[in-house]
Coordinates of C-alpha atoms in Angstrom, one line a residue:
M1 CA 37.0 -42.0 -0.5
K2 CA 38.4 -39.3 -2.9
F3 CA 34.8 -38.4 -3.9
L4 CA 33.8 -38.0 -0.2
F5 CA 36.8 -35.8 0.5
L6 CA 36.0 -33.6 -2.5
F7 CA 32.3 -33.4 -1.6
S8 CA 33.2 -32.4 2.0
F9 CA 35.6 -29.8 0.8
L10 CA 33.0 -28.4 -1.7
C11 CA 30.4 -28.2 1.1
F12 CA 32.9 -26.4 3.3
F13 CA 33.9 -24.0 0.5
L14 CA 30.2 -23.2 -0.3
G15 CA 29.5 -22.6 3.4
L16 CA 32.4 -20.1 3.6
L17 CA 31.2 -18.5 0.3
S18 CA 27.6 -18.3 1.6
Q19 CA 28.8 -16.7 4.8
R20 CA 30.9 -14.2 2.9
V21 CA 28.1 -13.3 0.5
S22 CA 25.8 -12.9 3.6
S23 CA 28.3 -10.6 5.3
Q24 CA 28.8 -8.6 2.1
D25 CA 25.1 -8.0 2.0
H26 CA 25.2 -6.3 5.5
A27 CA 22.5 -3.6 5.9
S28 CA 21.3 -4.1 2.3
T29 CA 18.3 -2.0 3.3
P30 CA 18.0 0.6 6.1
P31 CA 18.1 -1.2 9.4
R32 CA 14.9 -1.3 11.4
G33 CA 14.2 -2.0 15.0
W34 CA 13.6 -0.6 18.5
N35 CA 15.9 1.4 20.8
S36 CA 15.3 1.8 24.5
Y37 CA 16.5 5.4 24.9
D38 CA 13.3 7.4 24.1
S39 CA 11.2 5.5 26.5
F40 CA 13.6 4.4 29.3
I41 CA 16.6 6.8 28.9
W42 CA 19.4 4.8 30.7
T43 CA 17.5 3.0 33.4
I44 CA 16.0 0.0 31.6
S45 CA 16.3 -3.4 33.4
E46 CA 16.7 -6.9 32.0
K47 CA 13.1 -7.7 32.8
E48 CA 11.8 -4.6 31.0
F49 CA 14.0 -5.2 28.0
L50 CA 13.1 -8.8 27.5
Q51 CA 9.4 -8.0 28.0
S52 CA 9.7 -5.4 25.3
S53 CA 11.6 -7.8 23.0
D54 CA 8.8 -10.4 23.3
I55 CA 6.2 -7.8 22.2
I56 CA 8.4 -6.6 19.3
S57 CA 8.9 -10.2 18.2
K58 CA 5.1 -10.7 18.0
Q59 CA 4.0 -7.3 16.7
L60 CA 6.8 -5.6 14.9
L61 CA 9.1 -8.3 13.6
P62 CA 6.6 -9.2 10.9
H63 CA 7.1 -5.6 9.7
G64 CA 10.9 -5.8 9.6
Y65 CA 11.7 -4.4 13.0
E66 CA 14.4 -6.9 13.8
Y67 CA 16.9 -5.2 16.0
V68 CA 16.3 -4.5 19.8
V69 CA 19.0 -2.2 21.2
V70 CA 19.9 -1.4 24.8
D71 CA 20.9 2.3 24.7
Y72 CA 23.5 3.9 26.9
L73 CA 24.8 3.3 30.5
W74 CA 23.7 -0.3 30.8
Y75 CA 26.9 -0.5 33.0
R76 CA 25.9 2.3 35.4
R77 CA 24.5 1.4 38.8
K78 CA 21.0 2.9 39.3
V79 CA 21.7 4.4 42.8
P80 CA 21.4 7.9 44.3
G81 CA 23.9 10.2 42.7
A82 CA 24.1 8.4 39.4
F83 CA 23.1 10.3 36.3
V84 CA 24.3 10.8 32.7
N85 CA 27.5 12.6 33.5
S86 CA 28.3 11.3 36.9
L87 CA 31.6 9.6 37.7
G88 CA 32.3 6.5 39.8
F89 CA 29.1 4.6 39.4
D90 CA 30.0 2.3 36.5
V91 CA 30.7 -1.5 36.6
I92 CA 33.9 -2.4 34.8
D93 CA 35.9 -5.6 34.7
E94 CA 39.5 -6.1 35.6
W95 CA 40.6 -5.0 32.1
G96 CA 38.6 -1.7 32.4
R97 CA 35.8 -2.8 30.1
P98 CA 32.2 -1.9 30.9
I99 CA 30.0 -4.8 31.9
P100 CA 26.2 -4.8 32.7
D101 CA 25.1 -3.6 36.0
P102 CA 24.3 -6.9 37.8
D103 CA 21.4 -5.3 39.8
R104 CA 19.5 -4.4 36.6
W105 CA 20.9 -7.3 34.5
P106 CA 21.0 -10.2 36.9
S107 CA 21.8 -12.8 34.2
S108 CA 25.2 -11.0 33.7
K109 CA 26.5 -12.2 37.1
G110 CA 29.5 -14.5 37.0
G111 CA 31.1 -12.8 34.0
K112 CA 28.4 -13.7 31.6
G113 CA 27.8 -10.2 30.3
F114 CA 24.9 -10.0 27.9
T115 CA 25.3 -13.6 26.8
E116 CA 22.0 -14.9 28.2
V117 CA 20.0 -11.8 27.1
A118 CA 21.3 -12.1 23.6
T119 CA 20.4 -15.8 23.5
K120 CA 16.9 -15.1 24.6
V121 CA 16.6 -12.3 22.0
H122 CA 17.8 -14.6 19.3
S123 CA 15.3 -17.2 20.3
L124 CA 12.6 -14.7 19.6
G125 CA 13.9 -14.3 16.0
L126 CA 15.4 -10.9 16.8
K127 CA 18.9 -9.4 16.7
F128 CA 20.5 -7.9 19.8
G129 CA 22.2 -4.5 20.0
I130 CA 24.0 -2.3 22.5
H131 CA 25.1 1.3 22.8
V132 CA 28.7 2.0 23.6
M133 CA 30.7 5.2 24.1
R134 CA 33.9 6.3 22.5
G135 CA 37.3 5.0 23.7
I136 CA 37.8 4.1 27.3
S137 CA 36.0 5.2 30.5
T138 CA 37.4 7.8 32.8
Q139 CA 36.7 5.4 35.7
A140 CA 39.1 2.8 34.1
V141 CA 41.8 5.5 33.5
N142 CA 41.5 6.6 37.1
A143 CA 41.8 3.0 38.3
N144 CA 44.7 2.5 35.9
T145 CA 43.4 -1.0 34.9
P146 CA 45.7 -3.3 32.8
I147 CA 44.8 -3.9 29.2
L148 CA 43.9 -7.3 27.9
D149 CA 45.9 -8.9 25.1
T150 CA 43.2 -11.2 23.6
T151 CA 45.8 -13.2 21.7
K152 CA 47.4 -14.3 24.9
G153 CA 44.7 -13.9 27.5
T154 CA 47.0 -11.9 29.7
A155 CA 48.0 -8.2 30.3
Y156 CA 49.3 -6.5 27.2
E157 CA 53.1 -6.1 27.1
E158 CA 55.3 -4.3 24.6
S159 CA 58.8 -2.8 24.8
G160 CA 59.5 -4.7 28.0
R161 CA 56.6 -3.3 30.1
K162 CA 52.9 -3.9 30.8
W163 CA 50.6 -1.1 29.5
T164 CA 47.7 0.3 31.4
A165 CA 44.6 2.5 30.9
Q166 CA 46.5 5.7 31.8
D167 CA 48.9 5.0 28.9
I168 CA 46.3 5.0 26.2
G169 CA 43.6 7.5 27.4
I170 CA 43.7 10.9 25.8
K171 CA 42.4 13.2 28.6
E172 CA 42.2 16.2 26.2
R173 CA 39.6 14.3 24.1
T174 CA 37.0 13.5 26.6
C175 CA 33.5 13.1 25.2
A176 CA 32.2 16.7 25.0
W177 CA 28.7 15.9 26.3
M178 CA 29.8 13.3 28.9
N179 CA 33.3 14.6 29.9
N180 CA 33.2 12.6 33.2
G181 CA 32.4 9.4 31.4
F182 CA 34.7 8.6 28.4
M183 CA 37.7 9.7 26.5
S184 CA 39.4 8.7 23.2
V185 CA 42.2 6.2 23.2
N186 CA 45.5 6.5 21.3
T187 CA 45.1 4.2 18.3
E188 CA 48.7 4.8 17.3
L189 CA 49.7 2.7 20.2
G190 CA 49.6 -1.1 20.1
A191 CA 48.1 -0.9 23.6
G192 CA 45.3 1.4 22.4
K193 CA 44.5 -1.0 19.6
A194 CA 44.6 -4.0 22.0
F195 CA 42.0 -2.3 24.3
L196 CA 39.5 -1.6 21.5
R197 CA 40.0 -5.1 20.1
S198 CA 39.3 -6.6 23.5
L199 CA 36.0 -4.5 23.7
Y200 CA 34.6 -5.6 20.4
Q201 CA 35.7 -9.2 20.6
Q202 CA 33.9 -9.4 24.0
Y203 CA 30.7 -8.0 22.4
A204 CA 30.9 -10.7 19.7
E205 CA 31.4 -13.3 22.4
W206 CA 28.2 -12.0 24.1
G207 CA 26.3 -12.5 20.9
V208 CA 25.9 -8.8 20.0
D209 CA 24.6 -8.1 16.4
F210 CA 24.5 -4.3 16.5
V211 CA 26.8 -1.7 18.1
K212 CA 25.9 1.9 18.3
N213 CA 29.1 3.8 18.9
D214 CA 28.5 7.2 20.4
C215 CA 30.5 10.4 20.6
V216 CA 32.7 9.6 17.6
F217 CA 31.0 11.5 14.7
G218 CA 29.8 15.0 13.9
E219 CA 31.6 17.5 16.0
D220 CA 33.0 14.6 18.0
I221 CA 34.4 12.8 15.0
D222 CA 37.2 10.3 15.7
V223 CA 38.3 8.8 12.4
P224 CA 41.1 6.8 13.9
E225 CA 38.8 4.9 16.3
I226 CA 36.1 4.4 13.7
S227 CA 38.7 3.1 11.2
F228 CA 40.2 0.6 13.7
V229 CA 36.9 -0.6 15.0
S230 CA 35.7 -1.2 11.5
E231 CA 38.8 -3.3 10.8
V232 CA 38.2 -5.3 14.0
L233 CA 34.5 -5.9 13.0
K234 CA 35.6 -7.3 9.6
Q235 CA 37.7 -9.9 11.3
L236 CA 35.1 -11.2 13.8
D237 CA 33.4 -14.6 13.4
R238 CA 29.9 -13.0 13.5
P239 CA 28.7 -10.0 11.6
I240 CA 28.0 -6.9 13.7
L241 CA 26.2 -3.9 12.3
Y242 CA 28.2 -0.8 13.0
S243 CA 26.3 2.5 13.8
L244 CA 27.7 5.9 14.7
S245 CA 26.2 8.6 16.9
P246 CA 25.4 11.5 17.6
G247 CA 26.3 13.3 14.5
T248 CA 25.6 16.9 15.5
R249 CA 26.3 19.3 12.6
A250 CA 27.4 16.4 10.3
T251 CA 28.0 17.3 6.7
P252 CA 28.2 15.1 3.6
T253 CA 31.9 16.0 3.2
M254 CA 32.5 14.8 6.7
A255 CA 30.5 11.6 6.2
K256 CA 32.4 10.6 3.1
S257 CA 35.5 9.9 5.2
I258 CA 33.7 7.3 7.3
S259 CA 30.6 6.1 5.4
G260 CA 32.5 3.2 3.8
L261 CA 33.6 2.0 7.3
V262 CA 30.1 1.8 8.9
N263 CA 26.5 0.8 8.2
M264 CA 24.6 3.8 9.6
Y265 CA 25.6 7.1 11.0
R266 CA 23.6 9.9 12.7
I267 CA 23.5 13.2 10.8
T268 CA 21.6 15.2 13.4
G269 CA 21.5 16.0 17.0
D270 CA 19.1 14.2 19.3
D271 CA 15.6 14.1 17.8
W272 CA 12.8 14.5 20.4
D273 CA 9.1 15.0 20.1
S274 CA 8.9 18.6 19.1
W275 CA 7.9 20.2 15.8
G276 CA 11.1 22.1 15.8
D277 CA 13.1 18.9 15.8
V278 CA 11.1 17.5 12.9
L279 CA 11.7 20.7 10.9
A280 CA 15.4 20.5 11.6
H281 CA 15.7 17.3 9.6
F282 CA 14.5 18.6 6.2
D283 CA 17.6 20.5 5.1
V284 CA 20.2 17.9 6.3
S285 CA 18.3 15.0 4.7
R286 CA 18.1 16.9 1.4
D287 CA 21.8 17.5 1.5
F288 CA 22.8 13.9 2.1
A289 CA 20.5 12.7 -0.6
A290 CA 21.9 15.2 -3.1
A291 CA 25.4 14.0 -2.2
N292 CA 24.4 10.4 -3.1
M293 CA 25.1 9.1 0.4
I294 CA 21.9 7.1 0.7
G295 CA 22.8 3.4 0.5
A296 CA 26.4 4.1 -0.3
N297 CA 29.1 1.4 0.1
G298 CA 29.5 0.6 3.8
L299 CA 31.0 -2.0 6.1
L300 CA 30.6 -5.4 4.4
G301 CA 27.5 -4.0 2.6
K302 CA 25.9 -0.6 2.6
S303 CA 25.7 2.5 4.8
W304 CA 22.7 4.8 5.6
P305 CA 22.5 8.4 6.9
D306 CA 20.5 8.1 10.1
L307 CA 17.9 10.8 11.2
D308 CA 17.7 9.3 14.7
M309 CA 15.0 7.3 16.5
L310 CA 11.2 7.9 16.1
P311 CA 10.0 9.5 19.4
L312 CA 6.4 8.3 19.0
G313 CA 4.0 6.7 21.4
W314 CA 4.8 6.5 25.2
L315 CA 8.0 8.3 26.1
S316 CA 10.2 9.6 28.9
N317 CA 12.1 12.9 29.2
A318 CA 15.7 13.5 28.2
G319 CA 18.0 13.2 31.2
S320 CA 15.4 11.5 33.3
N321 CA 16.2 8.8 35.8
D322 CA 12.7 7.3 35.5
G323 CA 10.0 6.7 33.0
P324 CA 8.3 6.2 30.6
H325 CA 5.6 8.5 31.8
R326 CA 4.1 10.6 29.0
Y327 CA 2.7 10.5 25.5
T328 CA 4.5 12.1 22.6
N329 CA 4.0 15.8 22.2
L330 CA 3.7 15.5 18.4
G331 CA 0.3 15.7 16.9
L332 CA -0.9 12.8 14.6
W333 CA -0.2 14.8 11.4
E334 CA 3.3 15.8 12.7
Q335 CA 4.0 12.1 13.4
R336 CA 3.0 11.3 9.9
T337 CA 5.3 14.0 8.6
Q338 CA 8.2 12.5 10.5
M339 CA 7.5 9.0 9.4
T340 CA 7.1 10.2 5.8
L341 CA 10.4 12.1 5.8
W342 CA 12.3 9.2 7.4
S343 CA 10.9 6.8 4.9
M344 CA 11.5 8.9 1.8
A345 CA 15.0 9.7 3.0
K346 CA 15.6 5.9 3.6
S347 CA 16.7 6.6 7.1
P348 CA 17.0 3.6 9.5
L349 CA 13.7 3.2 11.3
M350 CA 14.4 2.8 15.0
F351 CA 11.2 3.2 17.0
G352 CA 11.7 4.7 20.5
G353 CA 8.4 4.4 22.2
D354 CA 7.4 2.0 25.0
V355 CA 6.1 -1.0 23.1
R356 CA 4.3 -2.2 26.3
K357 CA 1.9 0.6 25.7
L358 CA 1.8 0.5 21.9
D359 CA -1.5 1.9 20.8
D360 CA -3.3 1.3 17.5
T361 CA -2.5 4.7 16.2
T362 CA 1.2 4.5 16.8
Y363 CA 1.2 0.9 15.5
G364 CA -0.5 2.0 12.3
L365 CA 2.0 4.8 11.8
I366 CA 5.2 2.7 12.1
T367 CA 3.8 -0.3 10.1
N368 CA 2.2 1.6 7.2
P369 CA 3.0 -0.8 4.3
T370 CA 3.5 1.8 1.6
L371 CA 5.9 3.8 3.8
L372 CA 7.9 0.7 4.8
E373 CA 8.0 -0.3 1.1
I374 CA 9.5 3.1 0.3
N375 CA 11.9 2.9 3.1
S376 CA 13.3 -0.5 2.2
F377 CA 13.1 -0.8 -1.6
S378 CA 12.6 2.6 -3.3
S379 CA 15.4 4.3 -5.3
N380 CA 16.2 7.8 -6.7
N381 CA 15.1 9.3 -3.4
K382 CA 15.6 13.0 -3.3
E383 CA 14.0 16.3 -2.6
F384 CA 11.8 17.7 -5.4
P385 CA 11.8 21.5 -5.3
Y386 CA 9.4 22.1 -8.3
V387 CA 6.2 22.5 -6.4
S388 CA 3.8 25.3 -5.8
S389 CA 1.3 25.8 -3.0
N390 CA -1.8 27.8 -2.1
L391 CA -2.4 28.4 1.6
S392 CA -5.9 28.7 3.0
A393 CA -7.6 28.5 6.4
R394 CA -9.9 25.6 6.5
A395 CA -12.4 24.5 9.2
F396 CA -12.0 21.2 10.9
K397 CA -14.8 18.7 11.4
N398 CA -13.3 16.9 14.3
D399 CA -12.9 18.2 17.9
D400 CA -9.5 16.7 18.1
L401 CA -8.4 18.5 15.0
V402 CA -9.7 21.8 16.4
H403 CA -7.6 21.2 19.5
T404 CA -4.4 20.5 17.5
W405 CA -5.1 23.6 15.3
Q406 CA -5.5 25.9 18.2
A407 CA -2.4 24.5 19.9
R408 CA -0.3 25.6 17.0
R409 CA -1.6 29.1 16.4
H410 CA 1.3 30.7 18.2
L411 CA 3.7 30.0 15.2
T412 CA 4.8 33.2 13.5
D413 CA 5.2 33.9 9.8
A414 CA 8.7 33.5 8.5
K415 CA 10.8 36.7 8.2
S416 CA 14.0 37.0 6.2
S417 CA 17.3 38.4 7.5
D418 CA 21.0 38.1 6.4
T419 CA 23.2 36.2 8.8
H420 CA 26.4 34.3 9.1
V421 CA 26.2 30.6 9.4
L422 CA 29.2 28.9 11.0
G423 CA 29.9 25.2 10.2
L424 CA 32.5 22.5 10.6
T425 CA 34.0 20.5 7.8
T426 CA 37.1 18.4 7.0
C427 CA 40.1 20.5 6.7
A428 CA 40.7 19.2 3.1
D429 CA 37.5 20.9 2.0
V430 CA 38.2 24.0 -0.1
K431 CA 35.3 25.7 1.7
A432 CA 37.4 25.6 4.9
K433 CA 40.1 28.0 3.5
G434 CA 39.2 31.6 4.2
W435 CA 40.6 32.7 7.5
S436 CA 43.3 35.3 8.1
I437 CA 44.5 37.7 10.8
Q438 CA 43.2 41.2 10.1
A439 CA 43.2 44.5 11.8
V440 CA 39.7 45.6 13.0
D441 CA 39.3 49.1 14.5
Q442 CA 43.1 49.4 14.7
D443 CA 43.3 46.2 16.7
P444 CA 45.4 43.5 14.9
E445 CA 44.4 40.6 17.2
H446 CA 41.5 39.3 15.2
I447 CA 40.9 36.3 13.0
C448 CA 38.4 37.1 10.2
W449 CA 36.6 35.2 7.4
K450 CA 37.7 36.7 4.0
E451 CA 34.4 36.2 2.2
N452 CA 32.1 38.3 4.4
S453 CA 32.1 41.1 2.0
R454 CA 29.6 39.3 -0.3
S455 CA 26.8 40.8 1.7
K456 CA 26.8 44.6 1.9
R457 CA 24.3 44.4 4.8
L458 CA 26.6 42.3 7.0
A459 CA 29.5 43.4 9.1
P460 CA 32.7 41.3 8.7
F461 CA 32.7 38.1 10.7
C462 CA 35.7 38.4 13.0
L463 CA 36.7 36.8 16.3
N464 CA 38.9 38.2 19.0
K465 CA 42.1 36.3 19.4
R466 CA 43.5 35.3 22.8
E467 CA 46.1 32.8 23.8
S468 CA 44.3 29.7 25.0
L469 CA 43.6 29.1 28.6
L470 CA 45.2 25.6 28.3
A471 CA 48.4 27.1 27.0
L472 CA 48.5 29.6 29.9
D473 CA 47.8 26.9 32.6
E474 CA 51.0 26.2 34.6
D475 CA 49.6 22.9 35.8
I476 CA 49.3 21.4 32.3
I477 CA 52.1 18.8 32.0
D478 CA 52.3 18.7 28.2
K479 CA 51.9 22.4 28.0
E480 CA 54.1 22.7 24.8
K481 CA 51.5 20.9 22.7
Y482 CA 49.1 23.8 23.3
Q483 CA 51.5 26.6 22.3
G484 CA 50.2 28.4 19.2
K485 CA 46.6 27.5 20.0
V486 CA 44.2 30.3 20.7
N487 CA 40.8 30.9 22.2
L488 CA 38.5 32.9 19.9
L489 CA 36.0 35.1 21.6
A490 CA 32.7 36.6 20.4
S491 CA 33.5 40.2 19.5
D492 CA 30.6 41.5 21.5
K493 CA 30.9 39.1 24.5
M494 CA 34.4 38.7 25.9
D495 CA 33.4 35.8 28.2
L496 CA 32.1 33.6 25.4
C497 CA 34.5 31.4 23.3
L498 CA 34.0 29.7 20.0
H499 CA 33.6 25.9 20.6
A500 CA 33.6 23.0 18.2
S501 CA 31.6 20.4 20.1
P502 CA 28.6 20.5 22.4
K503 CA 28.7 19.8 26.1
R504 CA 25.8 17.4 25.6
K505 CA 23.6 16.0 22.8
L506 CA 22.0 19.0 21.2
T507 CA 18.4 19.2 20.0
S508 CA 17.3 21.6 17.3
K509 CA 16.3 24.2 19.8
E510 CA 19.7 24.2 21.5
L511 CA 21.5 24.4 18.1
K512 CA 20.0 27.8 17.6
R513 CA 22.1 29.1 20.5
G514 CA 25.1 29.1 18.3
F515 CA 28.7 28.0 18.6
F516 CA 29.7 30.1 21.6
S517 CA 29.8 29.0 25.2
P518 CA 31.5 30.3 28.4
C519 CA 35.3 30.1 28.1
R520 CA 36.8 27.1 29.8
W521 CA 39.9 25.0 29.8
D522 CA 38.6 22.8 27.0
A523 CA 40.3 21.4 23.9
N524 CA 37.0 22.0 22.0
Q525 CA 37.6 25.8 22.5
M526 CA 41.2 25.7 21.2
W527 CA 41.9 26.7 17.6
E528 CA 44.9 27.0 15.4
L529 CA 45.2 29.2 12.3
N530 CA 47.1 27.4 9.5
S531 CA 49.1 29.2 6.8
N532 CA 46.7 27.8 4.1
G533 CA 43.8 29.8 5.7
T534 CA 42.2 26.9 7.6
L535 CA 41.1 27.3 11.2
V536 CA 41.4 23.8 12.9
N537 CA 40.0 22.8 16.2
S538 CA 42.2 20.9 18.7
Y539 CA 39.4 18.6 19.9
S540 CA 37.7 17.4 16.7
G541 CA 40.4 18.1 14.1
L542 CA 37.7 19.7 12.0
C543 CA 37.9 23.2 10.4
A544 CA 35.6 26.1 10.7
T545 CA 33.8 27.6 7.7
I546 CA 31.4 30.5 7.3
N547 CA 28.5 31.1 4.9
S548 CA 26.6 34.3 4.5
V549 CA 23.0 33.4 3.8
E550 CA 19.5 34.8 3.9
A551 CA 18.1 33.0 6.9
Q552 CA 14.5 32.2 7.7
A553 CA 13.2 33.0 11.2
N554 CA 11.7 29.5 11.1
S555 CA 11.6 26.6 8.7
Q556 CA 8.0 26.8 7.5
G557 CA 6.9 26.3 4.0
V558 CA 6.2 23.4 1.7
R559 CA 8.6 20.6 0.7
S560 CA 8.4 17.6 -1.5
W561 CA 10.3 14.4 -2.0
I562 CA 10.2 11.8 -4.8
A563 CA 11.3 8.2 -5.4
T564 CA 10.7 5.2 -7.6
G565 CA 9.5 1.8 -6.5
Q566 CA 10.8 -1.6 -7.3
K567 CA 7.7 -2.4 -9.4
G568 CA 7.6 0.8 -11.4
Q569 CA 5.8 3.0 -8.8
I570 CA 6.5 6.7 -8.6
Y571 CA 6.2 8.1 -5.1
V572 CA 5.5 11.8 -4.5
A573 CA 5.5 13.1 -0.9
F574 CA 4.1 16.6 -0.1
F575 CA 5.0 18.2 3.2
N576 CA 3.0 21.2 4.5
L577 CA 5.1 22.9 7.2
N578 CA 2.8 25.9 7.5
K579 CA 0.3 26.8 10.1
D580 CA -2.5 26.8 7.5
W581 CA -3.8 24.3 5.1
A582 CA -1.9 24.1 1.8
T583 CA -2.9 22.8 -1.6
I584 CA 0.4 21.5 -3.0
T585 CA 0.9 21.1 -6.7
A586 CA 3.4 19.4 -8.9
Q587 CA 3.5 19.2 -12.7
K588 CA 3.8 15.7 -14.2
S589 CA 6.2 17.0 -16.8
D590 CA 8.6 18.3 -14.1
L591 CA 8.4 14.9 -12.3
A592 CA 9.3 13.2 -15.6
K593 CA 12.4 15.3 -16.0
A594 CA 13.5 14.6 -12.4
L595 CA 12.9 10.8 -12.9
P596 CA 13.9 10.0 -16.5
G597 CA 13.2 6.5 -17.7
T598 CA 9.9 6.2 -15.9
K599 CA 6.5 6.0 -17.6
L600 CA 5.5 9.4 -16.3
S601 CA 5.9 11.2 -19.6
R602 CA 4.2 8.7 -21.9
G603 CA 1.8 6.7 -19.7
S604 CA -1.5 6.9 -18.0
C605 CA -1.1 7.1 -14.2
K606 CA -3.4 6.1 -11.3
G607 CA -2.8 7.6 -7.9
T608 CA -3.4 6.5 -4.3
E609 CA -2.7 8.5 -1.1
A610 CA -0.9 6.2 1.3
W611 CA -2.0 7.6 4.7
S612 CA -5.7 7.8 3.9
G613 CA -5.9 5.1 1.3
Q614 CA -7.8 7.5 -0.9
D615 CA -8.1 6.5 -4.6
L616 CA -7.2 9.5 -6.6
G617 CA -8.2 7.9 -9.9
I618 CA -6.5 8.9 -13.2
I619 CA -3.9 11.6 -12.7
G620 CA -3.8 14.3 -15.3
Q621 CA -0.9 16.7 -16.1
T622 CA -1.1 18.2 -12.6
I623 CA -0.9 16.5 -9.3
S624 CA -2.5 18.4 -6.4
Y625 CA -3.3 17.5 -2.9
S626 CA -4.7 19.5 0.0
V627 CA -2.5 18.9 3.1
I628 CA -3.3 19.6 6.7
P629 CA -1.0 22.0 8.7
H630 CA 2.2 20.2 9.7
G631 CA 1.0 17.2 7.7
A632 CA 2.2 15.1 4.8
A633 CA 0.6 13.3 1.9
V634 CA 2.2 10.4 0.1
I635 CA 0.9 9.8 -3.4
A636 CA 1.8 6.4 -5.0
L637 CA 1.5 6.6 -8.8
Q638 CA 1.2 3.5 -11.0
C639 CA 1.7 4.3 -14.6
T640 CA 1.0 2.1 -17.6

């Protein structure tokens, strides 16, 4: 009897230990899957989602694509008048929590939520994910719904009263790009914590495996919500992978405050199928790799900087209420470039195209075995700057190539110019200290950056100071909290104010328009100058910083990344971002210095190009490859 008891206890203990080890191994490699946004935007139905999941299970799951994620607004009714930033079309329960639109998700009726959908997804061998927004919905706040106390199953009570949505919603922190939709909750209140806890416990009850939490990172960073949600997820009975979005203008310094709390986090604005969007990812991925953020400690496992979904194959248009209805605008070589960078940077691979129209070319792109091997199992991933190139015009043999070549002839050569680059960082960053009030042209009401004198060709970077519109508004109830806050206007345009968060998800093209937008009664346009020289924003809590740099009119050139494989391989990726062919060259000796401990310096190496399968034979002291315009080559070296 005693033996049976000890045996049973041992089995129980080993089960708990196994479960704990499994959870600690969360996101051990960059997550891989499919997200509905690029192809369906917000209008996907249960039938379409399950049909897509079935195809993914058969065609992409064998290649590691295990997550299927319903992107945003699954709770919004698809009726006339409903769109991304509309108000009053969402389905919420009695506790103010979003629930699936029953017309698009019929299995959710009767309070089932996503339970049946998740069960069907799991039966296919896949994991189920959903997109959620920050905090609480404006619709719930307007309805002043009660808050669920999950420990009691009744309305949350504290200090002798019942708390409601209006008690916890922070109206000054609405989501910048969906201000009619959602706002932050006050996590200093027990009621605010109770609301967030009720959300994520419900997701776990539905069988959710992946949560993409939007409008909480980058310029919209909300560390209190991220921190509390992370704690809630640790306490759940089932592991849920925690992803953050959108990440516009994210920096490694900013990410270090949250990377240990999550499993993946966006470090760019929305990536769509334009060459400009592809180019916009090179610098940011380089910076995060250099900061050792790839595969850093995360929530019950690791965390990964996320370069966003892969907009390949059959897509829709951003902001559309219908689709999918078009093929990607990227050429084949541009798609290979994108897949190569995502793999070398070990970004999560979330395919965005319509899998019901998955063609052989797209399938080959996202299932290339060498690229997937690099994405999951390579190490020492980083940009390798020691390459040279020789540009040359080269004739194409294929009519399709000629078409692609001609379509890209409008790109202009890069031209250099000095410019100021404004960024956002955590206020503890020493790079944020440099602002002061200065007199400019006898006018003392300016806030200027002290280090602008580094470039003699640049005028000082200064902003016109004006008391904030919110502070002046007689209708603001908590007006005193905005005293001392100011609007900062562009010196040459008095109707444009410096803002710290976009009004919608920005693409690379929109980012070029800068940090100024028409002055409004917005917390993201309110700034306060601290005595330590930091300029803090009221919306994000981040501080502004300025760099004087020699900017390029466009991001063309050649780039290279390197990594090592789990079986001793050395991977070298060449990227030709030019409008002409480029022969890109790297010295074996330089590679050996960048990857010490490998067999590069003392061994004989054979090379193979991953996209073409070309056998390059024995590699000498120089590695060269001719790369098509906007294309990439991945050379796998095996040294003995």
